[in-house]
PDB file of C-alpha atoms in Angstrom:
ATOM      1  CA  MET A   1       0.301 -30.067  17.997  1.00  0.00           C
ATOM      2  CA  THR A   2       0.582 -28.146  14.701  1.00  0.00           C
ATOM      3  CA  GLY A   3       1.386 -24.519  13.669  1.00  0.00           C
ATOM      4  CA  SER A   4       0.818 -22.286  10.404  1.00  0.00           C
ATOM      5  CA  GLU A   5       3.223 -20.788   8.670  1.00  0.00           C
ATOM      6  CA  SER A   6       2.250 -17.277   8.493  1.00  0.00           C
ATOM      7  CA  GLY A   7       2.701 -14.640  11.486  1.00  0.00           C
ATOM      8  CA  ALA A   8       3.549 -11.567   9.423  1.00  0.00           C
ATOM      9  CA  GLY A   9       1.239  -8.628   9.168  1.00  0.00           C
ATOM     10  CA  ASP A  10      -2.182  -9.344  10.434  1.00  0.00           C
ATOM     11  CA  THR A  11      -2.147 -13.073   9.830  1.00  0.00           C
ATOM     12  CA  PRO A  12      -1.158 -15.016  13.151  1.00  0.00           C
ATOM     13  CA  TRP A  13       1.055 -18.065  13.572  1.00  0.00           C
ATOM     14  CA  VAL A  14      -1.399 -20.402  15.085  1.00  0.00           C
ATOM     15  CA  LEU A  15      -0.373 -23.356  17.413  1.00  0.00           C
ATOM     16  CA  ASP A  16      -2.951 -25.875  18.298  1.00  0.00           C
ATOM     17  CA  LEU A  17      -2.674 -26.784  21.892  1.00  0.00           C
ATOM     18  CA  GLU A  18      -5.985 -28.902  22.101  1.00  0.00           C
ATOM     19  CA  GLY A  19      -5.720 -31.941  24.261  1.00  0.00           C
ATOM     20  CA  THR A  20      -2.181 -31.103  25.436  1.00  0.00           C
ATOM     21  CA  GLY A  21      -0.827 -30.897  29.006  1.00  0.00           C
ATOM     22  CA  VAL A  22       1.792 -29.001  30.829  1.00  0.00           C
ATOM     23  CA  SER A  23       4.593 -30.944  29.277  1.00  0.00           C
ATOM     24  CA  ALA A  24       3.792 -29.202  25.980  1.00  0.00           C
ATOM     25  CA  LEU A  25       5.273 -25.671  27.374  1.00  0.00           C
ATOM     26  CA  PRO A  26       8.793 -26.455  26.030  1.00  0.00           C
ATOM     27  CA  ARG A  27       7.194 -27.074  22.521  1.00  0.00           C
ATOM     28  CA  VAL A  28       5.283 -23.742  23.043  1.00  0.00           C
ATOM     29  CA  ARG A  29       8.526 -21.998  23.734  1.00  0.00           C
ATOM     30  CA  ALA A  30      10.374 -23.600  20.811  1.00  0.00           C
ATOM     31  CA  TRP A  31       7.628 -22.916  18.327  1.00  0.00           C
ATOM     32  CA  ALA A  32       7.573 -19.067  19.266  1.00  0.00           C
ATOM     33  CA  GLY A  33      11.366 -19.109  19.277  1.00  0.00           C
ATOM     34  CA  LYS A  34      11.444 -20.542  15.816  1.00  0.00           C
ATOM     35  CA  SER A  35       8.593 -18.467  14.607  1.00  0.00           C
ATOM     36  CA  LEU A  36      10.109 -15.055  15.843  1.00  0.00           C
ATOM     37  CA  GLY A  37      13.800 -15.882  15.211  1.00  0.00           C
ATOM     38  CA  HIS A  38      14.183 -12.561  13.453  1.00  0.00           C
ATOM     39  CA  LEU A  39      13.635 -10.577  16.504  1.00  0.00           C
ATOM     40  CA  SER A  40      16.346  -8.995  18.543  1.00  0.00           C
ATOM     41  CA  PRO A  41      17.549 -11.279  21.270  1.00  0.00           C
ATOM     42  CA  ASP A  42      16.068  -9.150  24.122  1.00  0.00           C
ATOM     43  CA  HIS A  43      12.608  -8.666  22.546  1.00  0.00           C
ATOM     44  CA  LEU A  44      12.541 -12.348  21.729  1.00  0.00           C
ATOM     45  CA  ALA A  45      13.425 -13.333  25.508  1.00  0.00           C
ATOM     46  CA  ASP A  46      10.463 -11.205  26.605  1.00  0.00           C
ATOM     47  CA  VAL A  47       8.101 -12.526  24.022  1.00  0.00           C
ATOM     48  CA  LEU A  48       9.092 -16.040  25.136  1.00  0.00           C
ATOM     49  CA  MET A  49       8.640 -15.586  28.856  1.00  0.00           C
ATOM     50  CA  VAL A  50       5.107 -13.963  28.125  1.00  0.00           C
ATOM     51  CA  ILE A  51       3.737 -16.827  26.110  1.00  0.00           C
ATOM     52  CA  GLU A  52       5.103 -19.349  28.313  1.00  0.00           C
ATOM     53  CA  GLU A  53       3.505 -17.665  31.406  1.00  0.00           C
ATOM     54  CA  LEU A  54       0.198 -17.344  29.596  1.00  0.00           C
ATOM     55  CA  ALA A  55      -0.011 -20.894  28.415  1.00  0.00           C
ATOM     56  CA  SER A  56       1.072 -22.035  31.834  1.00  0.00           C
ATOM     57  CA  ASN A  57      -1.594 -20.016  33.392  1.00  0.00           C
ATOM     58  CA  ALA A  58      -4.024 -21.725  31.094  1.00  0.00           C
ATOM     59  CA  TYR A  59      -2.713 -25.183  31.925  1.00  0.00           C
ATOM     60  CA  GLU A  60      -2.900 -24.359  35.915  1.00  0.00           C
ATOM     61  CA  HIS A  61      -6.105 -22.587  36.140  1.00  0.00           C
ATOM     62  CA  THR A  62      -8.085 -23.995  33.395  1.00  0.00           C
ATOM     63  CA  SER A  63      -8.545 -27.525  31.540  1.00  0.00           C
ATOM     64  CA  GLY A  64      -5.690 -26.117  29.307  1.00  0.00           C
ATOM     65  CA  PRO A  65      -5.128 -23.806  26.321  1.00  0.00           C
ATOM     66  CA  SER A  66      -6.929 -24.669  23.098  1.00  0.00           C
ATOM     67  CA  CYS A  67      -4.495 -22.685  21.114  1.00  0.00           C
ATOM     68  CA  ALA A  68      -1.636 -20.003  20.938  1.00  0.00           C
ATOM     69  CA  ARG A  69      -1.305 -17.289  18.326  1.00  0.00           C
ATOM     70  CA  LEU A  70       1.586 -14.893  17.606  1.00  0.00           C
ATOM     71  CA  THR A  71       1.106 -11.731  15.229  1.00  0.00           C
ATOM     72  CA  VAL A  72       3.976  -9.588  14.193  1.00  0.00           C
ATOM     73  CA  LEU A  73       3.277  -5.917  13.242  1.00  0.00           C
ATOM     74  CA  ALA A  74       6.685  -4.684  11.847  1.00  0.00           C
ATOM     75  CA  ARG A  75       5.880  -0.957  11.889  1.00  0.00           C
ATOM     76  CA  PRO A  76       5.939  -0.202  14.784  1.00  0.00           C
ATOM     77  CA  CYS A  77       7.506  -3.327  15.991  1.00  0.00           C
ATOM     78  CA  VAL A  78       4.835  -5.172  18.074  1.00  0.00           C
ATOM     79  CA  VAL A  79       4.223  -8.659  18.733  1.00  0.00           C
ATOM     80  CA  VAL A  80       0.624  -9.673  20.017  1.00  0.00           C
ATOM     81  CA  ILE A  81       0.491 -13.054  21.920  1.00  0.00           C
ATOM     82  CA  GLU A  82      -2.828 -14.690  22.330  1.00  0.00           C
ATOM     83  CA  VAL A  83      -3.791 -17.852  24.198  1.00  0.00           C
ATOM     84  CA  ASP A  84      -7.333 -19.114  24.076  1.00  0.00           C
ATOM     85  CA  ASP A  85      -8.883 -21.443  26.886  1.00  0.00           C
ATOM     86  CA  PRO A  86     -12.309 -22.771  27.083  1.00  0.00           C
ATOM     87  CA  GLU A  87     -13.301 -21.468  30.508  1.00  0.00           C
ATOM     88  CA  PRO A  88     -14.347 -17.961  31.820  1.00  0.00           C
ATOM     89  CA  GLY A  89     -12.464 -16.268  34.497  1.00  0.00           C
ATOM     90  CA  ARG A  90      -9.938 -13.769  34.587  1.00  0.00           C
ATOM     91  CA  PRO A  91      -6.301 -14.085  35.310  1.00  0.00           C
ATOM     92  CA  GLU A  92      -5.100 -11.681  38.338  1.00  0.00           C
ATOM     93  CA  VAL A  93      -1.916  -9.960  38.975  1.00  0.00           C
ATOM     94  CA  ARG A  94      -1.404 -10.504  42.438  1.00  0.00           C
ATOM     95  CA  PRO A  95       1.416  -9.178  44.715  1.00  0.00           C
ATOM     96  CA  PRO A  96       4.330 -11.388  45.127  1.00  0.00           C
ATOM     97  CA  ASP A  97       4.109 -13.748  47.934  1.00  0.00           C
ATOM     98  CA  PHE A  98       7.762 -14.607  48.937  1.00  0.00           C
ATOM     99  CA  GLU A  99       6.384 -17.771  50.950  1.00  0.00           C
ATOM    100  CA  ARG A 100       5.200 -19.256  47.848  1.00  0.00           C
ATOM    101  CA  ALA A 101       7.262 -20.649  44.858  1.00  0.00           C
ATOM    102  CA  ARG A 102       4.677 -19.840  42.326  1.00  0.00           C
ATOM    103  CA  GLY A 103       2.026 -17.311  41.706  1.00  0.00           C
ATOM    104  CA  ARG A 104       4.067 -14.361  39.633  1.00  0.00           C
ATOM    105  CA  GLY A 105       3.256 -15.276  36.440  1.00  0.00           C
ATOM    106  CA  MET A 106       0.571 -12.517  35.677  1.00  0.00           C
ATOM    107  CA  LEU A 107       2.886  -9.890  37.527  1.00  0.00           C
ATOM    108  CA  LEU A 108       5.616 -10.903  35.120  1.00  0.00           C
ATOM    109  CA  VAL A 109       3.203 -10.540  32.202  1.00  0.00           C
ATOM    110  CA  ASP A 110       2.190  -7.199  33.491  1.00  0.00           C
ATOM    111  CA  ARG A 111       5.797  -5.827  33.794  1.00  0.00           C
ATOM    112  CA  LEU A 112       6.877  -7.107  30.361  1.00  0.00           C
ATOM    113  CA  ALA A 113       4.040  -6.206  28.252  1.00  0.00           C
ATOM    114  CA  ASP A 114       3.098  -2.828  26.868  1.00  0.00           C
ATOM    115  CA  ASP A 115      -0.533  -3.811  27.450  1.00  0.00           C
ATOM    116  CA  TRP A 116      -2.477  -7.067  28.047  1.00  0.00           C
ATOM    117  CA  GLY A 117      -6.130  -8.265  28.604  1.00  0.00           C
ATOM    118  CA  VAL A 118      -8.785 -10.665  28.243  1.00  0.00           C
ATOM    119  CA  HIS A 119     -11.503 -11.013  25.721  1.00  0.00           C
ATOM    120  CA  GLU A 120     -14.359 -13.084  26.868  1.00  0.00           C
ATOM    121  CA  HIS A 121     -16.222 -15.152  24.043  1.00  0.00           C
ATOM    122  CA  SER A 122     -18.929 -18.057  23.975  1.00  0.00           C
ATOM    123  CA  GLY A 123     -15.924 -20.579  23.793  1.00  0.00           C
ATOM    124  CA  GLY A 124     -14.328 -19.204  26.860  1.00  0.00           C
ATOM    125  CA  LYS A 125     -11.539 -16.443  26.759  1.00  0.00           C
ATOM    126  CA  THR A 126      -8.552 -15.109  24.813  1.00  0.00           C
ATOM    127  CA  VAL A 127      -5.698 -13.827  27.197  1.00  0.00           C
ATOM    128  CA  TRP A 128      -3.568 -11.411  25.055  1.00  0.00           C
ATOM    129  CA  ALA A 129      -0.422  -9.435  25.408  1.00  0.00           C
ATOM    130  CA  ARG A 130       1.224  -6.714  23.440  1.00  0.00           C
ATOM    131  CA  LEU A 131       4.887  -6.219  23.598  1.00  0.00           C
ATOM    132  CA  GLY A 132       6.804  -3.430  21.629  1.00  0.00           C
ATOM    133  CA  CYS A 133      10.421  -4.073  20.965  1.00  0.00           C
ATOM    134  CA  GLY A 134      11.393  -0.624  22.469  1.00  0.00           C
ATOM    135  CA  VAL A 135      12.739   0.870  19.318  1.00  0.00           C
ATOM    136  CA  PRO A 136      11.498   3.864  17.358  1.00  0.00           C
ATOM    137  CA  ALA A 137       8.514   3.305  15.469  1.00  0.00           C
ATOM    138  CA  ARG A 138      10.361   3.751  12.100  1.00  0.00           C
ATOM    139  CA  GLU A 139      12.413   0.811  12.627  1.00  0.00           C
ATOM    140  CA  ALA A 140      11.109  -2.791  11.962  1.00  0.00           C
ATOM    141  CA  CYS A 141      11.104  -5.691  14.104  1.00  0.00           C
ATOM    142  CA  GLU A 142      14.608  -7.104  13.209  1.00  0.00           C
ATOM    143  CA  SER A 143      17.798  -7.848  15.213  1.00  0.00           C
ATOM    144  CA  SER A 144      20.644  -5.592  14.487  1.00  0.00           C
ATOM    145  CA  ARG A 145      22.885  -8.669  14.283  1.00  0.00           C
TER     146      ARG A 145
END
């Protein structure tokens, strides 16, 4: 598993997940946290939840993600999360079933993201989510620490 060093502007940070299993989820979260350490703690927590849910969904419902990407747009503060997998099929937001221990991932993504969707392509699909950091557009993606 490797990652690129960019992520600022329109150039994403990229994490290769080809051939990994669900045990890679903590590394996905750590990679995203390290890459986005400049975000405010609340914004970072939301981004980490969303990337973990998108990757987890790919592990559970497909043969696994092939890569994850993070792109930061500083003004207005937006983080774009993308997870690629090799299979068609769109994730669904389902009503919570309190009899089941799982199955709320896309509901969480839907609630935390400003917008999310799926781009289908010849190699499978990309599930993406956009999260604004909730600050006025004139402020950059930086914590107030």
